[in-house]
XYZ file of N, CA and C in Angstrom:
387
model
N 66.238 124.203 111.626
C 66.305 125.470 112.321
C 67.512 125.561 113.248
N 68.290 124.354 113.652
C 69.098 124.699 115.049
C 70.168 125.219 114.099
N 70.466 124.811 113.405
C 71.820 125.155 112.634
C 71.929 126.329 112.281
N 70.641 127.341 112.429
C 70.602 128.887 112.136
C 70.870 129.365 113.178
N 70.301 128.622 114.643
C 70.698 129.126 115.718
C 72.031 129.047 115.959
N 72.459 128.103 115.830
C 74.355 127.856 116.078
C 74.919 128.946 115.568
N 74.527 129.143 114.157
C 75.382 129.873 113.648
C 74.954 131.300 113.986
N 73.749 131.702 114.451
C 73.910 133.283 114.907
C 74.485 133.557 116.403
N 74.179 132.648 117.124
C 75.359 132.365 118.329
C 76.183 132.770 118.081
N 77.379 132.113 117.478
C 78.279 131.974 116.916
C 78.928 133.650 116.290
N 78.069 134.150 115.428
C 78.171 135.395 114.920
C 78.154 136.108 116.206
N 77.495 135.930 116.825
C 77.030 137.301 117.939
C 78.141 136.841 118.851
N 78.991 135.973 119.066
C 80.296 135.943 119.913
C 81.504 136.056 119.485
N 81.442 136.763 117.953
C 82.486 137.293 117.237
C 82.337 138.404 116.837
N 80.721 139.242 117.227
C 80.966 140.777 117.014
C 80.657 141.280 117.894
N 80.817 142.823 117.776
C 80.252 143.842 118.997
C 79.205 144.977 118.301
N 77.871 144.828 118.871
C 76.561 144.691 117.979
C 76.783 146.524 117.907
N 76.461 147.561 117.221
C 76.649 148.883 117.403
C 74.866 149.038 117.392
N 74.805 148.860 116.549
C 72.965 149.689 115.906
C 72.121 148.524 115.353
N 71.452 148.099 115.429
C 70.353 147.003 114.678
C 69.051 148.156 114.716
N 67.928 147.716 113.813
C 66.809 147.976 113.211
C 66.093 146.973 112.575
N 65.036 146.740 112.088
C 64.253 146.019 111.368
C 64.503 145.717 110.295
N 65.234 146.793 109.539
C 65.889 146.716 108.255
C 67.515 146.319 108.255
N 67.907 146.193 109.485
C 69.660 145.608 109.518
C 70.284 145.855 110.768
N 71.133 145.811 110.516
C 72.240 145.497 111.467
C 73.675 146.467 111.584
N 74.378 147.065 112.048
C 75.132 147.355 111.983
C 76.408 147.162 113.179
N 78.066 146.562 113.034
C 78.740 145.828 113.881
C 80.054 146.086 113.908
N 80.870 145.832 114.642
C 82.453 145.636 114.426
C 82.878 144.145 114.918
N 83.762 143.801 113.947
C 84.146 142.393 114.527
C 85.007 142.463 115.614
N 85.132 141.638 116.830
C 85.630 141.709 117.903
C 87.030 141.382 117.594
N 88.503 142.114 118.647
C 89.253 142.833 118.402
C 90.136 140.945 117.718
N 90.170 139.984 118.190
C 90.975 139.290 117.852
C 90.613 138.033 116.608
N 89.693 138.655 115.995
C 89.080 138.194 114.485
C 90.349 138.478 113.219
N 91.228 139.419 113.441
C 91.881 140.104 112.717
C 91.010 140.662 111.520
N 90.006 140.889 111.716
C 89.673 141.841 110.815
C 89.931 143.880 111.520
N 89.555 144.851 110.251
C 90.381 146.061 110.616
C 89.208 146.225 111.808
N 89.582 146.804 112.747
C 88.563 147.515 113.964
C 88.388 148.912 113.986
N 89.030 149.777 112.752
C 88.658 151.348 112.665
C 87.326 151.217 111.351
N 86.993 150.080 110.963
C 85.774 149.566 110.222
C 84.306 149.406 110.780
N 83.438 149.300 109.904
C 81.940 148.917 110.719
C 81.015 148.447 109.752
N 80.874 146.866 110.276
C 80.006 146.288 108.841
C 78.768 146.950 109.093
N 77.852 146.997 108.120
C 76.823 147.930 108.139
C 76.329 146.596 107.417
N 74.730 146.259 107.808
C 74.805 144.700 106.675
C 73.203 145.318 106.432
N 72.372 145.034 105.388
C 70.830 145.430 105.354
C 70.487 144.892 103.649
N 69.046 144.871 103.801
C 68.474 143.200 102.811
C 69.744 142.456 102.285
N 70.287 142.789 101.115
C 70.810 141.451 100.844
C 72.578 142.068 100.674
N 72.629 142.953 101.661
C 74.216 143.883 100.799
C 74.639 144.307 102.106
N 75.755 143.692 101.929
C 77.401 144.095 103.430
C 78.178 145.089 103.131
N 78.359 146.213 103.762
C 79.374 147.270 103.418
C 80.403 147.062 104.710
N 81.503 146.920 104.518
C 82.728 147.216 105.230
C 83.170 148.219 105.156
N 82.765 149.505 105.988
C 82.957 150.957 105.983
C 83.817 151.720 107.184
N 84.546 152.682 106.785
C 84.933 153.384 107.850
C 83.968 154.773 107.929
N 84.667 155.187 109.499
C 83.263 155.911 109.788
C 83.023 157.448 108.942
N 84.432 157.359 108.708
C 84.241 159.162 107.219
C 83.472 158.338 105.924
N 83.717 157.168 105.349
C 82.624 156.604 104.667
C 80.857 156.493 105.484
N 80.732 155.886 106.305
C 79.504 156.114 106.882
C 79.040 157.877 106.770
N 79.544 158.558 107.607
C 79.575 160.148 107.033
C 79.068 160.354 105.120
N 79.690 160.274 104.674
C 79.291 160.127 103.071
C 78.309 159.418 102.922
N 77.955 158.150 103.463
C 76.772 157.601 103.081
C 75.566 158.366 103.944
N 75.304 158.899 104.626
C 74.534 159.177 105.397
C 74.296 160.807 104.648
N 75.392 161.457 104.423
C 74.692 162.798 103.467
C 74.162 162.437 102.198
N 74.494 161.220 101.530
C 74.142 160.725 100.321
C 72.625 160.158 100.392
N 72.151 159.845 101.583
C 70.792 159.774 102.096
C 70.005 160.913 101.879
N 70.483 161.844 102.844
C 69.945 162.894 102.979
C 69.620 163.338 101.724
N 70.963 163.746 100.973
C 70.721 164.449 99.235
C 69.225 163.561 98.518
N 69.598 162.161 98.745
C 68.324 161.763 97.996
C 67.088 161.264 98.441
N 66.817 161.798 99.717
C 65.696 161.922 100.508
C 64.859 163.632 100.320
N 66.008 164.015 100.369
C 65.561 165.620 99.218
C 64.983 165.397 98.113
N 65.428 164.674 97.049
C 65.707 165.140 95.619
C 64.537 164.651 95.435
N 63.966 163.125 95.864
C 63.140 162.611 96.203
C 61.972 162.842 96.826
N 61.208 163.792 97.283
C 60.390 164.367 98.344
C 59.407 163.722 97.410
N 59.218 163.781 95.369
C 58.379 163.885 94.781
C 57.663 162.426 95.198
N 57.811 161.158 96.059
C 57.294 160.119 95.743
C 56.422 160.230 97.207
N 56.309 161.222 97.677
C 55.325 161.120 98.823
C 53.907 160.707 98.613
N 53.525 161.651 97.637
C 51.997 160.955 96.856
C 51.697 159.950 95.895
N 52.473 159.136 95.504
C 52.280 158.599 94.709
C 52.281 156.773 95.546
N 50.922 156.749 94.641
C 50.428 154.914 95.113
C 51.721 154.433 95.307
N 52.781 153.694 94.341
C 53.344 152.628 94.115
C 54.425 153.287 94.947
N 55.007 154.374 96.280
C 55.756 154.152 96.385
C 56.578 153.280 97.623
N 55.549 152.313 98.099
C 55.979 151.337 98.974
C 56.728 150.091 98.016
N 56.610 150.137 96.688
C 56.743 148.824 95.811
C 58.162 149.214 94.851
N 57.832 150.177 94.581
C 58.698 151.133 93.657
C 60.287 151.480 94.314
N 60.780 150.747 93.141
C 62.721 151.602 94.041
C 63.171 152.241 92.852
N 62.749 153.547 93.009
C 62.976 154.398 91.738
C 63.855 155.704 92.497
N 64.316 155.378 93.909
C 65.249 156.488 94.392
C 66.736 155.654 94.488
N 67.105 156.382 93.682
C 68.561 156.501 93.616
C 69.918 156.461 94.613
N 70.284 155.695 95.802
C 71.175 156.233 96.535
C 72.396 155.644 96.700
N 73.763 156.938 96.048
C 74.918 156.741 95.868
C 75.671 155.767 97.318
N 76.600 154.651 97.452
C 76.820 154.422 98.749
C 78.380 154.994 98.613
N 78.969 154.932 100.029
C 80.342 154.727 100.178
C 81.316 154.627 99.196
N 81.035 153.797 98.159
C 81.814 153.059 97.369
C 81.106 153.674 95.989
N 81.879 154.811 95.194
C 81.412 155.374 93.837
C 80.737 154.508 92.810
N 81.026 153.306 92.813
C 80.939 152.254 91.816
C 79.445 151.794 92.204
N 79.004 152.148 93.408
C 77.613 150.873 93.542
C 76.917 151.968 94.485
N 75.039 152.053 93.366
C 74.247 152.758 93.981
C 72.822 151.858 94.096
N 72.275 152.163 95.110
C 71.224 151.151 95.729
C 69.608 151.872 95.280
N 68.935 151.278 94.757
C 68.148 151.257 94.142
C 66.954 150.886 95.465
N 66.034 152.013 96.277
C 65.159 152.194 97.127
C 64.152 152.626 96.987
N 62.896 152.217 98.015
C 61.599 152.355 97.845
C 61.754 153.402 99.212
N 60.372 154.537 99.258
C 60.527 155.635 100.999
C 60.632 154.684 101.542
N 60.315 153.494 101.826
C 60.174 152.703 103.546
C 61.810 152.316 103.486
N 62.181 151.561 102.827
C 63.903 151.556 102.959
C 64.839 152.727 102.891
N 64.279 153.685 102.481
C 65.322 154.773 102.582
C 65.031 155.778 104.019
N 64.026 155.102 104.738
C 64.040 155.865 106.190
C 64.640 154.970 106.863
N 64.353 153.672 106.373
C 64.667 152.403 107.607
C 66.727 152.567 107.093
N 67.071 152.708 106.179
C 68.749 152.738 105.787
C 68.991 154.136 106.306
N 68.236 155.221 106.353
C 68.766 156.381 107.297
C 68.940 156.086 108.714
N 67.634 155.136 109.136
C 67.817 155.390 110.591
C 68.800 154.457 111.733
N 69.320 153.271 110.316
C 70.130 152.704 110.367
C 71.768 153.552 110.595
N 72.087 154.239 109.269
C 73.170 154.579 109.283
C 73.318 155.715 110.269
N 72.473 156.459 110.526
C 72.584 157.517 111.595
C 72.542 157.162 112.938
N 71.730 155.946 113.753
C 71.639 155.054 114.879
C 73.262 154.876 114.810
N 73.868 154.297 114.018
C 75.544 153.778 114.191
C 75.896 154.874 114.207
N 76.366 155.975 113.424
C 76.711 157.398 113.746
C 76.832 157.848 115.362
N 75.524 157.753 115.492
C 75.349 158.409 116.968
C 75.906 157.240 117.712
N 75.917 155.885 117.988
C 76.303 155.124 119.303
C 78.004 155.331 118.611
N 78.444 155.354 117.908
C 79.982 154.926 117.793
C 80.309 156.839 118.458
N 80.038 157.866 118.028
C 80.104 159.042 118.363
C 79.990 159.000 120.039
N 78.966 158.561 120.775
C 78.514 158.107 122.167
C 79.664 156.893 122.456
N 79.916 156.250 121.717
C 81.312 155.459 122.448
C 82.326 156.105 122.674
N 82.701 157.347 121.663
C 83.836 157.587 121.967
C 84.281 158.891 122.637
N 83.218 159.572 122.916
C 82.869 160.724 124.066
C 83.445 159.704 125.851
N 82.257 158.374 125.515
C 82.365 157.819 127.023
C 84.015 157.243 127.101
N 84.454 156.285 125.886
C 85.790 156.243 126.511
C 86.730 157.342 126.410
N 86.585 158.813 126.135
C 87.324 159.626 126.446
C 87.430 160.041 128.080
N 86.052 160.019 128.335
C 86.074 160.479 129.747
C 86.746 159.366 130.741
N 86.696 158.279 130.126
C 87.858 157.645 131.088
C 89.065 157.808 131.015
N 89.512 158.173 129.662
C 90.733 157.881 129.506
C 92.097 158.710 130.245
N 91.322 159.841 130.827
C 91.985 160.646 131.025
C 92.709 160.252 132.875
């Protein structure tokens, strides 16, 4: 077990945490990692997106669209088990295959980062001036 601890130490003193949830995480790596800082890993079950925030934007209406299209699995038994909703990400090439409980917990994910990075940059405006 310590060696999990080291290493999330470790992680958490090389990023700057934006949004976490039950279902993930969402971060920017801190400024002298050299990774890009107009980016935001978005990380949840087993899949890392390195996104900028007009990609986050796209993923987050791409929610929405198939949280619509989708309404039909409200009644139905299997749909805590079932990933029979469809949702396009960021990246045209790769769509994520969700059950309702992950596609509220990946909304409230991607919209939680939305709003604090939006709330970051309202507050450092008002200083900046």
């Amino acid at each position: 077990m310590k060696p999990v601890y080291n290493f999330q130490r470790r992680l958490m003193n090389d990023i700057d945490l934006i949004y976490n949830n039950s279902f993930g995480l969402a971060f920017q790596w801190k400024r002298d990692n050299g990774h890009n800082h107009n980016k935001v890993q978005l990380v949840f079950r087993d899949t890392g997106l390195f996104v900028t925030k007009e990609e986050l934007l796209q993923f987050s209406k791409n929610i929405r669209r198939s949280i619509k299209h989708y309404q039909m699995c409200g009644s139905c038994p299997k749909k805590e088990t079932c990933r029979s909703i469809l949702v396009e990400s960021p990246v045209p090439q790769i769509t994520f295959a969700m059950n309702t409980e992950e596609l509220g917990n990946v909304q409230d994910l991607v919209e939680g980062t939305l709003f604090q990075l939006n709330l970051d940059n309202y507050i450092d405006s008002l200083f900046k001036d």
